[in-house]
mmCIF file of C-alpha atoms in Angstrom:
data_model
loop_
_atom_site.group_PDB
_atom_site.id
_atom_site.type_symbol
_atom_site.label_atom_id
_atom_site.label_comp_id
_atom_site.label_asym_id
_atom_site.label_seq_id
_atom_site.Cartn_x
_atom_site.Cartn_y
_atom_site.Cartn_z
ATOM 1 C CA MET A 1 -0.183 -0.188 -0.105
ATOM 2 C CA PRO A 2 2.452 2.881 0.622
ATOM 3 C CA THR A 3 4.653 1.525 -2.895
ATOM 4 C CA THR A 4 0.897 2.522 -4.351
ATOM 5 C CA SER A 5 0.092 5.265 -2.364
ATOM 6 C CA ASN A 6 4.012 6.748 -3.499
ATOM 7 C CA GLN A 7 3.581 6.146 -7.089
ATOM 8 C CA THR A 8 0.429 7.763 -6.702
ATOM 9 C CA ASP A 9 1.620 10.838 -5.044
ATOM 10 C CA SER A 10 4.504 10.808 -7.989
ATOM 11 C CA THR A 11 2.328 10.625 -10.920
ATOM 12 C CA SER A 12 0.154 12.863 -9.739
ATOM 13 C CA HIS A 13 3.278 15.424 -8.783
ATOM 14 C CA SER A 14 4.417 14.991 -12.644
ATOM 15 C CA ARG A 15 1.201 15.535 -13.833
ATOM 16 C CA ASN A 16 0.750 19.176 -12.298
ATOM 17 C CA LEU A 17 4.101 20.294 -13.839
ATOM 18 C CA ILE A 18 3.175 19.335 -16.730
ATOM 19 C CA TYR A 19 -0.220 21.212 -16.280
ATOM 20 C CA GLN A 20 1.955 23.939 -14.912
ATOM 21 C CA PHE A 21 4.339 24.016 -17.562
ATOM 22 C CA PHE A 22 1.546 23.790 -20.667
ATOM 23 C CA ASP A 23 0.086 27.260 -18.908
ATOM 24 C CA LEU A 24 3.233 28.954 -18.878
ATOM 25 C CA ILE A 25 3.316 28.071 -22.511
ATOM 26 C CA LYS A 26 -0.115 29.804 -22.702
ATOM 27 C CA GLU A 27 0.367 32.676 -20.629
ATOM 28 C CA GLU A 28 3.749 33.778 -22.571
ATOM 29 C CA ARG A 29 2.469 32.322 -25.910
ATOM 30 C CA THR A 30 2.966 36.202 -27.214
ATOM 31 C CA PHE A 31 6.346 36.555 -25.958
ATOM 32 C CA ILE A 32 7.633 32.931 -27.559
ATOM 33 C CA LEU A 33 6.090 34.054 -30.838
ATOM 34 C CA LEU A 34 8.291 37.212 -30.230
ATOM 35 C CA ILE A 35 11.555 35.431 -29.424
ATOM 36 C CA GLY A 36 11.442 33.031 -32.417
ATOM 37 C CA VAL A 37 10.973 36.048 -34.695
ATOM 38 C CA LEU A 38 13.619 37.869 -33.333
ATOM 39 C CA PHE A 39 15.777 34.494 -33.553
ATOM 40 C CA PHE A 40 14.904 34.030 -37.137
ATOM 41 C CA GLY A 41 15.801 37.619 -37.501
ATOM 42 C CA ALA A 42 19.154 37.507 -36.447
ATOM 43 C CA ALA A 43 19.632 34.114 -38.125
ATOM 44 C CA VAL A 44 18.756 36.576 -41.598
ATOM 45 C CA VAL A 45 20.451 39.567 -40.948
ATOM 46 C CA TYR A 46 24.255 38.454 -39.317
ATOM 47 C CA PRO A 47 25.799 37.886 -42.578
ATOM 48 C CA TYR A 48 25.708 41.612 -43.580
ATOM 49 C CA PRO A 49 27.360 43.698 -41.259
ATOM 50 C CA GLY A 50 25.556 46.726 -42.278
ATOM 51 C CA VAL A 51 22.305 45.758 -41.315
ATOM 52 C CA ALA A 52 22.913 43.419 -38.549
ATOM 53 C CA MET A 53 25.111 46.385 -36.108
ATOM 54 C CA TRP A 54 21.355 48.148 -36.451
ATOM 55 C CA PHE A 55 19.351 44.701 -35.723
ATOM 56 C CA GLY A 56 21.584 43.799 -32.400
ATOM 57 C CA PHE A 57 21.626 47.302 -31.314
ATOM 58 C CA LEU A 58 17.810 47.258 -31.254
ATOM 59 C CA ILE A 59 17.502 44.637 -29.433
ATOM 60 C CA ALA A 60 20.413 45.311 -27.105
ATOM 61 C CA ALA A 61 19.010 48.789 -26.090
ATOM 62 C CA TYR A 62 15.867 47.316 -24.835
ATOM 63 C CA SER A 63 16.672 44.286 -23.014
ATOM 64 C CA ALA A 64 19.780 45.649 -22.022
ATOM 65 C CA VAL A 65 17.996 48.752 -20.515
ATOM 66 C CA SER A 66 14.945 46.876 -18.922
ATOM 67 C CA ASN A 67 17.494 44.403 -17.215
ATOM 68 C CA ASP A 68 19.026 47.081 -15.698
ATOM 69 C CA SER A 69 16.537 48.720 -14.891
ATOM 70 C CA ILE A 70 15.993 47.559 -11.544
ATOM 71 C CA GLN A 71 18.996 48.737 -10.547
ATOM 72 C CA THR A 72 18.761 52.341 -11.532
ATOM 73 C CA LEU A 73 15.419 52.967 -12.146
ATOM 74 C CA GLY A 74 13.698 50.186 -9.756
ATOM 75 C CA THR A 75 13.349 51.902 -6.728
ATOM 76 C CA PHE A 76 12.796 55.138 -8.650
ATOM 77 C CA ILE A 77 9.396 53.383 -10.616
ATOM 78 C CA ALA A 78 8.558 51.586 -6.820
ATOM 79 C CA SER A 79 8.361 54.778 -4.797
ATOM 80 C CA ASN A 80 6.619 57.153 -7.715
ATOM 81 C CA ALA A 81 4.289 54.112 -8.517
ATOM 82 C CA ASP A 82 1.228 56.742 -7.690
ATOM 83 C CA ARG A 83 2.688 59.096 -10.621
ATOM 84 C CA ARG A 84 1.843 59.400 -14.148
ATOM 85 C CA TRP A 85 4.198 57.092 -16.598
ATOM 86 C CA TYR A 86 4.803 59.464 -19.253
ATOM 87 C CA VAL A 87 5.765 62.119 -16.803
ATOM 88 C CA LEU A 88 8.804 59.577 -15.289
ATOM 89 C CA TRP A 89 9.767 58.757 -18.716
ATOM 90 C CA LEU A 90 9.895 62.572 -19.880
ATOM 91 C CA TYR A 91 12.358 62.886 -17.181
ATOM 92 C CA ILE A 92 14.616 60.110 -16.989
ATOM 93 C CA GLY A 93 14.499 60.296 -20.584
ATOM 94 C CA GLY A 94 15.623 63.894 -20.960
ATOM 95 C CA ILE A 95 18.428 62.928 -18.456
ATOM 96 C CA PHE A 96 19.559 60.396 -20.566
ATOM 97 C CA LEU A 97 19.617 62.899 -23.714
ATOM 98 C CA VAL A 98 21.877 65.136 -22.102
ATOM 99 C CA THR A 99 23.692 62.800 -20.782
ATOM 100 C CA VAL A 100 24.617 60.832 -23.984
ATOM 101 C CA THR A 101 24.629 64.220 -26.222
ATOM 102 C CA VAL A 102 27.143 65.930 -23.422
ATOM 103 C CA GLY A 103 29.861 62.412 -23.897
ATOM 104 C CA TRP A 104 29.286 61.880 -28.135
ATOM 105 C CA ILE A 105 30.322 65.844 -27.843
ATOM 106 C CA LEU A 106 33.228 65.355 -25.535
ATOM 107 C CA ASN A 107 34.320 61.844 -26.505
ATOM 108 C CA ASP A 108 34.805 62.498 -30.525
ATOM 109 C CA GLY A 109 31.499 60.875 -31.459
ATOM 110 C CA GLY A 110 31.849 57.974 -28.849
ATOM 111 C CA VAL A 111 28.695 57.229 -26.329
ATOM 112 C CA SER A 112 30.378 55.108 -24.314
ATOM 113 C CA PHE A 113 32.541 57.292 -21.962
ATOM 114 C CA GLY A 114 35.880 55.655 -23.331
ATOM 115 C CA ARG A 115 34.783 52.091 -21.815
ATOM 116 C CA LEU A 116 34.649 50.294 -25.320
ATOM 117 C CA ARG A 117 38.524 52.347 -26.275
ATOM 118 C CA THR A 118 40.449 50.641 -23.643
ATOM 119 C CA THR A 119 43.230 48.896 -24.771
ATOM 120 C CA GLU A 120 45.778 45.548 -24.848
ATOM 121 C CA ALA A 121 48.912 45.721 -24.086
ATOM 122 C CA ASP A 122 49.714 45.402 -27.379
ATOM 123 C CA GLY A 123 47.606 48.600 -27.699
ATOM 124 C CA SER A 124 44.366 46.940 -29.983
ATOM 125 C CA LEU A 125 41.302 47.870 -28.666
ATOM 126 C CA SER A 126 39.875 45.542 -26.168
ATOM 127 C CA PHE A 127 36.421 45.350 -27.374
ATOM 128 C CA PRO A 128 36.382 45.849 -31.032
ATOM 129 C CA GLN A 129 33.771 46.357 -33.531
ATOM 130 C CA PRO A 130 34.099 43.064 -35.864
ATOM 131 C CA GLU A 131 34.055 43.528 -39.684
ATOM 132 C CA SER A 132 31.656 40.871 -40.119
ATOM 133 C CA PHE A 133 28.921 39.738 -37.176
ATOM 134 C CA ALA A 134 28.475 36.085 -35.823
ATOM 135 C CA PHE A 135 25.065 34.895 -35.099
ATOM 136 C CA LEU A 136 25.575 34.108 -31.619
ATOM 137 C CA GLN A 137 26.542 38.240 -31.292
ATOM 138 C CA ILE A 138 23.511 39.475 -32.829
ATOM 139 C CA ALA A 139 21.596 36.796 -30.606
ATOM 140 C CA ALA A 140 23.400 37.211 -27.586
ATOM 141 C CA PRO A 141 20.711 40.515 -26.230
ATOM 142 C CA ILE A 142 17.773 38.031 -27.195
ATOM 143 C CA PHE A 143 19.020 35.268 -24.725
ATOM 144 C CA LEU A 144 19.188 38.239 -22.488
ATOM 145 C CA LEU A 145 15.184 39.499 -22.970
ATOM 146 C CA ILE A 146 14.702 35.388 -22.037
ATOM 147 C CA LEU A 147 16.505 35.876 -19.012
ATOM 148 C CA THR A 148 15.188 39.176 -18.112
ATOM 149 C CA ARG A 149 11.684 37.891 -18.571
ATOM 150 C CA LEU A 150 12.670 35.142 -16.448
ATOM 151 C CA ARG A 151 13.674 37.830 -13.450
ATOM 152 C CA MET A 152 17.022 37.067 -13.194
ATOM 153 C CA PRO A 153 19.221 40.240 -12.974
ATOM 154 C CA VAL A 154 21.903 38.781 -14.890
ATOM 155 C CA SER A 155 24.680 40.946 -15.928
ATOM 156 C CA THR A 156 24.594 42.929 -19.414
ATOM 157 C CA THR A 157 28.068 43.669 -19.036
ATOM 158 C CA PHE A 158 29.318 40.395 -18.908
ATOM 159 C CA LEU A 159 26.587 38.792 -21.308
ATOM 160 C CA LEU A 160 26.788 41.714 -24.557
ATOM 161 C CA LEU A 161 30.354 42.617 -24.145
ATOM 162 C CA SER A 162 32.224 39.193 -23.747
ATOM 163 C CA SER A 163 31.056 38.065 -27.054
ATOM 164 C CA PHE A 164 33.023 41.326 -28.465
ATOM 165 C CA ALA A 165 36.185 40.630 -26.184
ATOM 166 C CA ILE A 166 39.636 40.409 -28.399
ATOM 167 C CA SER A 167 40.913 37.822 -25.343
ATOM 168 C CA PRO A 168 40.211 36.287 -21.906
ATOM 169 C CA SER A 169 42.266 39.165 -20.413
ATOM 170 C CA ALA A 170 39.708 41.542 -21.483
ATOM 171 C CA VAL A 171 36.716 39.363 -19.386
ATOM 172 C CA GLY A 172 39.060 38.484 -16.917
ATOM 173 C CA SER A 173 39.518 42.760 -16.038
ATOM 174 C CA VAL A 174 35.830 43.152 -16.258
ATOM 175 C CA ILE A 175 34.945 40.492 -13.859
ATOM 176 C CA ASN A 176 38.014 41.524 -11.587
ATOM 177 C CA LYS A 177 36.705 44.772 -11.453
ATOM 178 C CA SER A 178 32.993 43.878 -11.369
ATOM 179 C CA LEU A 179 33.619 41.383 -8.031
ATOM 180 C CA THR A 180 35.257 43.861 -6.202
ATOM 181 C CA ALA A 181 32.731 46.712 -6.581
ATOM 182 C CA TYR A 182 30.126 43.663 -5.017
ATOM 183 C CA LEU A 183 32.436 43.670 -2.097
ATOM 184 C CA ILE A 184 32.681 47.256 -1.753
ATOM 185 C CA ALA A 185 28.896 47.562 -1.820
ATOM 186 C CA PHE A 186 28.029 44.725 -0.005
ATOM 187 C CA VAL A 187 30.246 46.132 2.608
ATOM 188 C CA LEU A 188 28.852 49.435 2.150
ATOM 189 C CA GLY A 189 25.259 48.522 2.010
ATOM 190 C CA LEU A 190 25.781 46.272 5.178
ATOM 191 C CA GLY A 191 27.268 49.047 7.480
ATOM 192 C CA VAL A 192 25.300 52.117 6.473
ATOM 193 C CA TRP A 193 21.846 50.364 7.083
ATOM 194 C CA TYR A 194 23.403 48.240 10.155
ATOM 195 C CA LEU A 195 24.242 51.994 11.187
ATOM 196 C CA ILE A 196 20.547 54.003 10.809
ATOM 197 C CA THR A 197 18.304 51.023 10.491
ATOM 198 C CA ASN A 198 16.919 52.112 14.024
ATOM 199 C CA ILE A 199 17.043 55.779 13.265
ATOM 200 C CA THR A 200 14.870 55.202 9.753
ATOM 201 C CA ARG A 201 12.237 52.889 12.035
ATOM 202 C CA LYS A 202 11.931 55.885 13.963
ATOM 203 C CA TYR A 203 11.385 59.236 11.595
ATOM 204 C CA PHE A 204 10.598 57.512 8.374
ATOM 205 C CA VAL A 205 6.804 57.122 9.382
ATOM 206 C CA GLY A 206 4.091 58.922 8.000
ATOM 207 C CA LYS A 207 3.660 60.509 4.760
ATOM 208 C CA PRO A 208 7.004 62.280 3.850
ATOM 209 C CA ALA A 209 7.523 65.973 3.037
ATOM 210 C CA PHE A 210 7.743 67.261 -0.035
ATOM 211 C CA GLY A 211 11.405 68.176 0.249
ATOM 212 C CA TRP A 212 12.049 63.877 0.269
ATOM 213 C CA ALA A 213 10.510 63.789 -3.566
ATOM 214 C CA ILE A 214 12.943 66.817 -4.332
ATOM 215 C CA ALA A 215 15.953 64.852 -2.778
ATOM 216 C CA GLN A 216 14.802 61.471 -4.578
ATOM 217 C CA TRP A 217 13.975 62.809 -8.349
ATOM 218 C CA ILE A 218 17.587 64.705 -8.066
ATOM 219 C CA THR A 219 19.822 61.937 -6.402
ATOM 220 C CA SER A 220 18.031 59.246 -9.187
ATOM 221 C CA GLY A 221 18.522 61.775 -12.174
ATOM 222 C CA THR A 222 22.370 61.676 -11.042
ATOM 223 C CA LEU A 223 22.127 57.928 -10.333
ATOM 224 C CA TRP A 224 20.956 57.475 -14.163
ATOM 225 C CA SER A 225 23.396 59.553 -15.606
ATOM 226 C CA VAL A 226 26.264 57.566 -14.153
ATOM 227 C CA TRP A 227 24.592 54.229 -15.085
ATOM 228 C CA ILE A 228 24.489 55.640 -18.646
ATOM 229 C CA MET A 229 28.228 56.561 -18.380
ATOM 230 C CA GLN A 230 29.320 52.940 -16.955
ATOM 231 C CA ASP A 231 26.869 50.932 -19.325
ATOM 232 C CA ALA A 232 26.246 52.417 -22.349
ATOM 233 C CA ALA A 233 28.845 50.685 -23.694
ATOM 234 C CA ASN A 234 26.700 47.735 -23.617
ATOM 235 C CA ILE A 235 23.969 49.161 -25.960
ATOM 236 C CA ALA A 236 26.340 50.602 -28.374
ATOM 237 C CA ILE A 237 28.837 47.714 -28.121
ATOM 238 C CA TYR A 238 27.546 46.849 -32.488
ATOM 239 C CA LEU A 239 27.881 50.566 -33.320
ATOM 240 C CA PRO A 240 30.850 52.202 -34.809
ATOM 241 C CA ARG A 241 33.203 53.434 -32.237
ATOM 242 C CA SER A 242 32.342 57.092 -33.152
ATOM 243 C CA LEU A 243 29.172 57.742 -34.166
ATOM 244 C CA ASN A 244 28.440 60.345 -37.080
ATOM 245 C CA ILE A 245 25.195 63.067 -36.501
ATOM 246 C CA ALA A 246 22.669 60.403 -38.432
ATOM 247 C CA GLN A 247 24.105 57.525 -36.293
ATOM 248 C CA PHE A 248 23.667 59.440 -33.210
ATOM 249 C CA LEU A 249 20.100 60.965 -33.764
ATOM 250 C CA GLY A 250 19.472 57.077 -34.125
ATOM 251 C CA PHE A 251 20.755 55.721 -31.145
ATOM 252 C CA ALA A 252 19.299 58.634 -28.241
ATOM 253 C CA LEU A 253 15.884 57.787 -30.373
ATOM 254 C CA VAL A 254 16.189 54.070 -30.120
ATOM 255 C CA VAL A 255 17.402 53.939 -26.306
ATOM 256 C CA PHE A 256 14.640 57.276 -25.283
ATOM 257 C CA LEU A 257 11.564 54.939 -26.835
ATOM 258 C CA GLY A 258 12.582 52.327 -25.124
ATOM 259 C CA LEU A 259 12.704 54.027 -22.065
ATOM 260 C CA GLY A 260 8.994 55.100 -22.419
ATOM 261 C CA LEU A 261 8.013 51.103 -23.112
ATOM 262 C CA ILE A 262 9.438 50.212 -19.928
ATOM 263 C CA PHE A 263 7.742 53.130 -17.945
ATOM 264 C CA PHE A 264 4.842 52.357 -19.444
ATOM 265 C CA LEU A 265 5.393 48.730 -18.268
ATOM 266 C CA LYS A 266 6.394 49.744 -14.671
ATOM 267 C CA GLY A 267 9.746 48.325 -14.603
ATOM 268 C CA ASP A 268 7.724 44.502 -16.308
ATOM 269 C CA LYS A 269 8.367 41.467 -14.423
ATOM 270 C CA ILE A 270 11.907 41.911 -13.444
ATOM 271 C CA GLN A 271 10.616 44.541 -10.926
ATOM 272 C CA ASP A 272 9.518 42.819 -8.720
ATOM 273 C CA ILE A 273 13.188 41.915 -7.671
ATOM 274 C CA VAL A 274 13.684 45.361 -5.991
ATOM 275 C CA ASN A 275 9.890 44.764 -4.795
ATOM 276 C CA GLU A 276 10.554 42.020 -2.824
ATOM 277 C CA LYS A 277 13.295 43.879 -0.870
ATOM 278 C CA SER A 278 12.501 45.936 2.407
ATOM 279 C CA GLU A 279 10.826 49.299 2.533
ATOM 280 C CA VAL A 280 11.547 50.424 -1.092
ATOM 281 C CA THR A 281 8.659 51.220 -2.150
ATOM 282 C CA ASP A 282 9.640 54.081 0.632
ATOM 283 C CA ILE A 283 10.768 57.537 -1.193
ATOM 284 C CA ARG A 284 13.129 57.914 1.885
ATOM 285 C CA SER A 285 14.358 54.749 1.775
ATOM 286 C CA ALA A 286 14.613 54.679 -1.951
ATOM 287 C CA THR A 287 16.417 58.014 -1.774
ATOM 288 C CA ILE A 288 18.932 56.515 0.537
ATOM 289 C CA ILE A 289 19.745 53.718 -1.905
ATOM 290 C CA ASP A 290 20.205 55.308 -4.607
ATOM 291 C CA PHE A 291 22.713 57.920 -3.228
ATOM 292 C CA VAL A 292 24.508 55.089 -2.022
ATOM 293 C CA TYR A 293 24.607 53.539 -5.098
ATOM 294 C CA ALA A 294 25.362 56.460 -7.188
ATOM 295 C CA LEU A 295 28.875 56.737 -4.589
ATOM 296 C CA ILE A 296 29.804 53.922 -5.597
ATOM 297 C CA LEU A 297 29.536 53.908 -8.935
ATOM 298 C CA ILE A 298 31.083 57.515 -9.478
ATOM 299 C CA TYR A 299 34.041 56.126 -7.674
ATOM 300 C CA LYS A 300 33.943 53.287 -9.996
ATOM 301 C CA LEU A 301 33.883 55.425 -12.774
ATOM 302 C CA THR A 302 36.982 57.529 -11.553
ATOM 303 C CA ILE A 303 39.437 54.934 -11.362
ATOM 304 C CA SER A 304 39.681 53.172 -14.612
ATOM 305 C CA THR A 305 37.673 53.107 -17.884
ATOM 306 C CA ILE A 306 37.270 49.348 -17.849
ATOM 307 C CA PRO A 307 33.603 48.690 -18.199
ATOM 308 C CA MET A 308 32.208 46.576 -15.093
ATOM 309 C CA SER A 309 29.000 45.024 -14.278
ATOM 310 C CA THR A 310 26.723 47.600 -12.296
ATOM 311 C CA THR A 311 24.439 44.466 -12.058
ATOM 312 C CA TRP A 312 26.608 42.969 -9.619
ATOM 313 C CA VAL A 313 27.386 46.390 -7.473
ATOM 314 C CA PHE A 314 23.448 46.488 -7.256
ATOM 315 C CA ILE A 315 22.834 42.748 -5.823
ATOM 316 C CA GLY A 316 25.813 43.490 -3.646
ATOM 317 C CA LEU A 317 24.463 46.928 -2.297
ATOM 318 C CA LEU A 318 20.743 45.158 -1.895
ATOM 319 C CA GLY A 319 21.930 42.224 -0.197
ATOM 320 C CA GLY A 320 24.479 44.060 2.442
ATOM 321 C CA ARG A 321 21.667 46.375 2.927
ATOM 322 C CA GLU A 322 18.921 43.146 3.825
ATOM 323 C CA ILE A 323 21.295 41.932 6.466
ATOM 324 C CA GLY A 324 22.042 45.009 7.830
ATOM 325 C CA ILE A 325 17.914 45.916 8.378
ATOM 326 C CA ARG A 326 18.296 42.435 9.613
ATOM 327 C CA LEU A 327 20.506 42.531 11.856
ATOM 328 C CA ARG A 328 19.342 45.172 13.852
ATOM 329 C CA GLN A 329 15.953 44.167 14.123
ATOM 330 C CA ARG A 330 14.976 43.701 17.734
ATOM 331 C CA ASN A 331 13.563 40.482 17.714
ATOM 332 C CA ASN A 332 14.277 37.251 19.854
ATOM 333 C CA GLY A 333 17.035 33.878 19.577
ATOM 334 C CA GLU A 334 15.104 31.873 16.977
ATOM 335 C CA SER A 335 12.979 34.756 15.417
ATOM 336 C CA GLU A 336 16.186 36.671 14.521
ATOM 337 C CA ARG A 337 17.788 34.003 13.430
ATOM 338 C CA LYS A 338 15.458 33.050 10.623
ATOM 339 C CA SER A 339 14.527 36.984 9.779
ATOM 340 C CA VAL A 340 18.886 36.796 9.157
ATOM 341 C CA GLY A 341 18.315 33.108 7.297
ATOM 342 C CA GLY A 342 15.959 34.534 4.950
ATOM 343 C CA ALA A 343 18.336 38.026 4.040
ATOM 344 C CA LEU A 344 21.126 35.146 3.857
ATOM 345 C CA ARG A 345 18.694 33.557 1.329
ATOM 346 C CA MET A 346 17.952 36.376 -0.476
ATOM 347 C CA VAL A 347 21.475 37.349 -1.003
ATOM 348 C CA GLY A 348 22.367 34.011 -2.137
ATOM 349 C CA LYS A 349 19.518 33.795 -4.750
ATOM 350 C CA ASP A 350 20.487 37.161 -6.502
ATOM 351 C CA LEU A 351 24.334 35.831 -6.392
ATOM 352 C CA GLY A 352 23.459 32.581 -7.901
ATOM 353 C CA LEU A 353 21.356 34.642 -10.467
ATOM 354 C CA ALA A 354 24.139 36.868 -11.450
ATOM 355 C CA THR A 355 26.817 33.927 -11.535
ATOM 356 C CA ILE A 356 24.473 32.152 -13.726
ATOM 357 C CA GLY A 357 24.468 35.411 -16.678
ATOM 358 C CA LEU A 358 28.239 34.879 -16.013
ATOM 359 C CA ILE A 359 29.030 31.391 -17.010
ATOM 360 C CA VAL A 360 26.315 31.916 -19.738
ATOM 361 C CA SER A 361 28.045 35.061 -20.971
ATOM 362 C CA VAL A 362 31.603 33.155 -20.662
ATOM 363 C CA LEU A 363 29.794 30.085 -23.136
ATOM 364 C CA LEU A 364 28.772 32.571 -25.977
ATOM 365 C CA ALA A 365 32.418 34.047 -26.163
ATOM 366 C CA MET A 366 33.737 30.875 -26.202
ATOM 367 C CA ALA A 367 31.540 29.799 -28.998
ATOM 368 C CA VAL A 368 31.566 33.172 -31.178
ATOM 369 C CA ASN A 369 35.918 33.578 -30.792
ATOM 370 C CA GLU A 370 37.896 30.809 -31.787
ATOM 371 C CA GLU A 371 40.818 32.170 -30.027
ATOM 372 C CA PHE A 372 39.147 33.367 -26.852
ATOM 373 C CA ARG A 373 37.719 29.423 -26.432
ATOM 374 C CA GLN A 374 40.664 28.531 -27.003
ATOM 375 C CA GLU A 375 42.509 30.509 -24.512
ATOM 376 C CA VAL A 376 40.071 30.149 -21.705
ATOM 377 C CA LEU A 377 40.870 25.882 -22.507
ATOM 378 C CA LYS A 378 44.135 26.110 -21.860
ATOM 379 C CA TYR A 379 43.958 28.236 -19.074
ATOM 380 C CA LEU A 380 41.644 25.419 -17.352
ATOM 381 C CA SER A 381 43.731 22.871 -18.055
#
């Protein structure tokens, strides 16, 4: 009898999984159809460099910003949910246009603020624009769309730049800078919120004063501008390293309209990663998060032009913040340990998802670049 019961439970569980799978297919059928069309489009255009670079850019522009929106725009969207979406879009979109225009003028047509002009020891570009594209280079942002739909906060820097890297050392320098930034953000997040949690819980009650709204919009705008300086390279990787005026206008207009779609969708599914964190919908807490995050990015922006994963910085900051808050909670014994344990599980989940993105990025780079693949295999052996 127990065996029969176990077999019945197993059959029922398998049947439920099948039902859930088909429910998912039904719910996401439009998205799945879109992904199929994009993969077909990538297969058609990749042999034609002039068309392929714009196709890749169009997909990268939306996929990169939508995935990274949890970092720079997530708390802004969460804490301004009662405001019209187009007001938020025009503000953030306006800052984008001003930032990239200034960068384009000051950097001789470049919009990556020097990130795509870093060089190897022999003087060659670490991330050159290829004379011809591989299918997986064009398909990389489509994979990013899928991971974003699955609510994975993967690094767009790793996923999009790795397949254009000229050598493993180029990717290694990005990984090294990103990991050190993660550690800095984690320690800073833990320390700051361990010190201020009791203060914020005491004084951050009731409706925030109007001054907090002004402070948050200024802070979020500054963070967004600094993020563009760091991560515009992820979007512009498909385009020439120096854009003429027509190319620049196409670049700016596409991203501006993509931002409008993101705000219309209120961040889409990946916004849940921010919403599940403690107190982020309070405009005062969101302002402090954005302020600390902006300081870290400004510091990393000034020390070198090597690209960096801002995603790893953000999940490090939120992870340290969660643990700092939980350590300050005045619970007793077991309930406090559970609280901290929950924060550690959240940190592990976010870090695990980001690591998956890193592994996928390296595998893509190995599949695209024969020399890169040989050097990685040689290193591993």
